[in-house]
XYZ file of C-alpha atoms in Angstrom:
245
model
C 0.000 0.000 0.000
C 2.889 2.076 0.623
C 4.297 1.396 -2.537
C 0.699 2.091 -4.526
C 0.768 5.381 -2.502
C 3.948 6.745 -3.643
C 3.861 5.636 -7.236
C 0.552 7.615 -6.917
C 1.675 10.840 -5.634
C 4.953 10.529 -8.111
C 2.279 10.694 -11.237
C 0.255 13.474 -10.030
C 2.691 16.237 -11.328
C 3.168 14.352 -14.423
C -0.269 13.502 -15.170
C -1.203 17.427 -15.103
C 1.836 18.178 -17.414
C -0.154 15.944 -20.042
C -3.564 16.843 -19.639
C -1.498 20.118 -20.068
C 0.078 19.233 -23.488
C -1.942 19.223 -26.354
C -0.362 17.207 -29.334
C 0.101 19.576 -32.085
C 1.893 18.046 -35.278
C 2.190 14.069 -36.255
C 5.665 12.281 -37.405
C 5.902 10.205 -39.996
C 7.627 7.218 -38.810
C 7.221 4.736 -42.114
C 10.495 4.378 -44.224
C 10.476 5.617 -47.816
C 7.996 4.171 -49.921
C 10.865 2.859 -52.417
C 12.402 1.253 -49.124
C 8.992 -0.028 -47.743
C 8.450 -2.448 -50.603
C 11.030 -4.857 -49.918
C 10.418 -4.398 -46.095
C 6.699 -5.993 -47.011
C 8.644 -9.181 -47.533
C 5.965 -9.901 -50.927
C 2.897 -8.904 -49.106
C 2.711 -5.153 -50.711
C -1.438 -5.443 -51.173
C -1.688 -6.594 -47.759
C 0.819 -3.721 -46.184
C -0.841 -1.442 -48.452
C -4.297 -2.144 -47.246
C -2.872 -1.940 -43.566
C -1.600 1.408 -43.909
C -5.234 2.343 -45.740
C -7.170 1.325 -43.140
C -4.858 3.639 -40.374
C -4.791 6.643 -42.551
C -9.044 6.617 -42.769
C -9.347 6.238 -38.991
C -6.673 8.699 -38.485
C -8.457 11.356 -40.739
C -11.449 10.891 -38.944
C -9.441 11.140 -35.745
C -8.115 14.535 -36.961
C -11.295 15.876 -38.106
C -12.821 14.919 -34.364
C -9.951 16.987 -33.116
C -10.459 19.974 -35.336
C -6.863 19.656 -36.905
C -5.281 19.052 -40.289
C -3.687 15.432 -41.054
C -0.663 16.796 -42.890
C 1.034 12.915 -43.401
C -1.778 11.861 -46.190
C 0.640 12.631 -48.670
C 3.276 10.305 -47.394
C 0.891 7.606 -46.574
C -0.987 8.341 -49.947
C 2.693 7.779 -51.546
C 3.368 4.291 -49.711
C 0.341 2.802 -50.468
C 0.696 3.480 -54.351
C 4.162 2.373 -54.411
C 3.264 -0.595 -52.850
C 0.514 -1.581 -54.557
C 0.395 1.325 -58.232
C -3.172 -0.277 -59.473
C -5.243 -0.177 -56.328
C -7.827 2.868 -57.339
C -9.262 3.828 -54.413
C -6.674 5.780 -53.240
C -6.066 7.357 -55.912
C -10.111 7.799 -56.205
C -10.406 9.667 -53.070
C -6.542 11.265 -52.664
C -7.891 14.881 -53.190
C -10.563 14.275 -50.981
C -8.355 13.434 -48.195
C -5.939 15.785 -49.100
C -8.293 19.008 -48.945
C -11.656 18.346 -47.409
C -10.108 18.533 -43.587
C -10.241 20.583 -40.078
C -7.739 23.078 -41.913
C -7.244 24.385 -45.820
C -4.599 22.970 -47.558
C -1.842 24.779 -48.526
C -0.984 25.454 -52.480
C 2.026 22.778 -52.355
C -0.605 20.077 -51.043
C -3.059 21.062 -53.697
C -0.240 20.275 -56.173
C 0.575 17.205 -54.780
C -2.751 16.220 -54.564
C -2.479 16.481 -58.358
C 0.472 14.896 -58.661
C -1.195 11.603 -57.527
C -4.134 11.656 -59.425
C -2.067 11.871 -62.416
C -0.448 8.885 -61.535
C -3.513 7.047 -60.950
C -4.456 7.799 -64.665
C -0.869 6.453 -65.191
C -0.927 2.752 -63.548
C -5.155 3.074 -65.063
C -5.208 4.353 -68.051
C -8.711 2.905 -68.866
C -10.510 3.793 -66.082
C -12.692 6.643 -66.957
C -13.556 7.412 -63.319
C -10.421 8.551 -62.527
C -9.838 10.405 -65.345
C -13.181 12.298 -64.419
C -11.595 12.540 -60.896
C -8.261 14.405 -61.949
C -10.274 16.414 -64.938
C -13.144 17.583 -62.271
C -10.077 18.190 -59.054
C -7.385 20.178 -62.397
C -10.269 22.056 -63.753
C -12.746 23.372 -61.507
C -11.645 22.527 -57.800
C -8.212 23.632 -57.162
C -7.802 26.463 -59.648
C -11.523 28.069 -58.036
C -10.537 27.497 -54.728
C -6.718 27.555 -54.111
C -5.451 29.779 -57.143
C -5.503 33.726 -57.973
C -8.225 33.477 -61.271
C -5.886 35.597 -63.080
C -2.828 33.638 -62.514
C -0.989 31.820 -65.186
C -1.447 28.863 -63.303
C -5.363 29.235 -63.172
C -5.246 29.086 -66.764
C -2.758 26.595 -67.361
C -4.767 24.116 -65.017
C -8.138 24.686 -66.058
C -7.047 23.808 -69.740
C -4.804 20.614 -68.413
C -8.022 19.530 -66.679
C -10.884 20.103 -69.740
C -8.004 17.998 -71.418
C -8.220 14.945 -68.685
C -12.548 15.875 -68.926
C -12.050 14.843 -72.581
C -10.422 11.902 -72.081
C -12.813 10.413 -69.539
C -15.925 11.401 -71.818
C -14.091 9.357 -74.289
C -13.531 5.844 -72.076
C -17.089 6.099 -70.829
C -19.597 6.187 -72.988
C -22.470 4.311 -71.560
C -22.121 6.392 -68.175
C -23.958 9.352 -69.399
C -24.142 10.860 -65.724
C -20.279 11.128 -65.956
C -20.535 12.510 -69.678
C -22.988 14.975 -68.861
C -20.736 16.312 -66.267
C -17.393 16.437 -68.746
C -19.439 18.287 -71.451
C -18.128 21.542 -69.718
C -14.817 20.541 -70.711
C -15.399 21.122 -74.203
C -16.734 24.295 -73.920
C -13.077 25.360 -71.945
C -10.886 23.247 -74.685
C -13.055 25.968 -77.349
C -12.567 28.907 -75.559
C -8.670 28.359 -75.123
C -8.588 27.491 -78.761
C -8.938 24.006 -79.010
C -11.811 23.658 -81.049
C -10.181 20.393 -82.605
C -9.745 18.607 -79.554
C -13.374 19.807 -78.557
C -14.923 18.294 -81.626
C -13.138 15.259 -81.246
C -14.597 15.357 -77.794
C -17.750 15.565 -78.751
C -17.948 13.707 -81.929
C -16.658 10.679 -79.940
C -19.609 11.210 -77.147
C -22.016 11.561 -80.600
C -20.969 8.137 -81.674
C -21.030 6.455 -78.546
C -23.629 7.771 -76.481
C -27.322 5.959 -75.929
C -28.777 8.791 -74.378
C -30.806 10.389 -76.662
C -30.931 13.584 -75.048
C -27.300 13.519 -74.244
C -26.812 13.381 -78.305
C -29.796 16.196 -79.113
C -27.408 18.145 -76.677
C -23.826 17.219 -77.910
C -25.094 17.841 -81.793
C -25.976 21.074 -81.260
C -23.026 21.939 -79.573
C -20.834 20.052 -82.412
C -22.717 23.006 -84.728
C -21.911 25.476 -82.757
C -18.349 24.776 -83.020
C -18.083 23.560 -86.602
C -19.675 27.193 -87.385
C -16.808 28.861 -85.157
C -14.167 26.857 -86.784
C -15.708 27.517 -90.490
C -15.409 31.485 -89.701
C -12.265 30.841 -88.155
C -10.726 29.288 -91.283
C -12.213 31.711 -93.983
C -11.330 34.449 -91.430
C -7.417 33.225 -91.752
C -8.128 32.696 -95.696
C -8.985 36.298 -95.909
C -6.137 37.919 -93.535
C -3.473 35.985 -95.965
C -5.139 36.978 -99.182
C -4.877 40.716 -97.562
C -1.181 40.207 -96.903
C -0.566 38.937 -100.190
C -2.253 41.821 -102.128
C 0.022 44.461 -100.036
């Protein structure tokens, strides 16, 4: 009893200090993901699932605590590495990566990126993800995170009617998902991509079953065929001009 009541009064002081302390940061404590592939001895999917499974109660963890989880990143990195096709981490990655306690800062937004385009690497089929990184490159970050009259704004919103394009393309009986890339072509046109917008949406023509979806892509196909008519006799007529002077 003696003992119990020493030990006792020893952890009073220290037990204060903690309730005290309020745990402000997290460390990474994982080895490189090039490293942690060998060090899963052949079970990468199972490792990889592991470490999915902690980061998703962790997140929640963070949000409960009303602070930012600022190792998604590095987890995000070691479960790709260990296993590059899995797609749900790559499916939700920006989701983690932004939607917490705190904003993210511009350098996570570009990481965030960063991943997604490698998810559309290791998949290049899936049409999901490519709606995924087209949706997060074109609308997301740039209105949220960027200055709107910032080269970079720009830059990303024509990268991501690009990626739009390409899922429209790889899913053509999802016309919920097609319906939502059609505002892709409409950015490819007004950066001056009117080829790669009628390619767009000649491919969605062909494909589609949705009968309304095609009323709605044809007349948008006109729209742009007229543009790039005027366009071409507009050229035809500046070089004739140039010629005659």
């Amino acid at each position: 009893l003696v003992a119990a009541g020493v030990v006792a009064l020893s952890q009073l002081p220290g037990r204060r200090e903690h309730a005290r302390i309020v745990e402000g940061t997290d460390a990474y404590l994982l080895p490189p993901p090039a490293q942690l592939v060998p060090m899963s001895l052949g079970h990468r999917a199972a490792v990889a699932d592991l470490l999915w499974a902690d980061l998703q109660v962790t997140q929640g963890l963070r949000l409960f605590e009303k602070r930012r989880y600022d190792l998604v990143v590095e987890y995000l990195d070691a479960i790709n590495e260990l296993d590059p096709t899995w797609r749900d981490p790559y499916r939700l990655a920006d989701t983690f990566i932004t939607l917490q306690a705190k904003a993210a800062s511009i350098e996570q937004v570009r990481e965030a990126r960063r991943i997604l385009e490698r998810g559309v690497r290791e998949r290049p089929n899936d049409a999901e993800l490519w709606y995924v990184l087209g949706t997060f490159v074109c609308f997301i970050a740039p209105n949220s995170y960027m200055d709107e009259n910032s080269d970079e704004f720009f830059a990303w919103r024509r990268d991501g009617a690009l990626y739009l394009a390409r899922a429209a393309e790889l899913a053509p009986a999802n016309s919920n998902m097609t319906w939502q890339t059609l505002a892709g072509a409409r950015i490819l046109a007004e950066n001056g991509q009117i080829e790669r917008s009628v390619e767009m949406l000649t491919t969605i023509s062909a494909t589609s079953d949705d009968p309304e979806l095609r009323a709605d892509v044809e007349r948008r196909l006109g729209v742009l065929l007229k543009k790039k008519t005027e366009g071409a006799d507009a050229l035809a007529l500046e070089r004739r001009r140039e010629r005659d002077q």
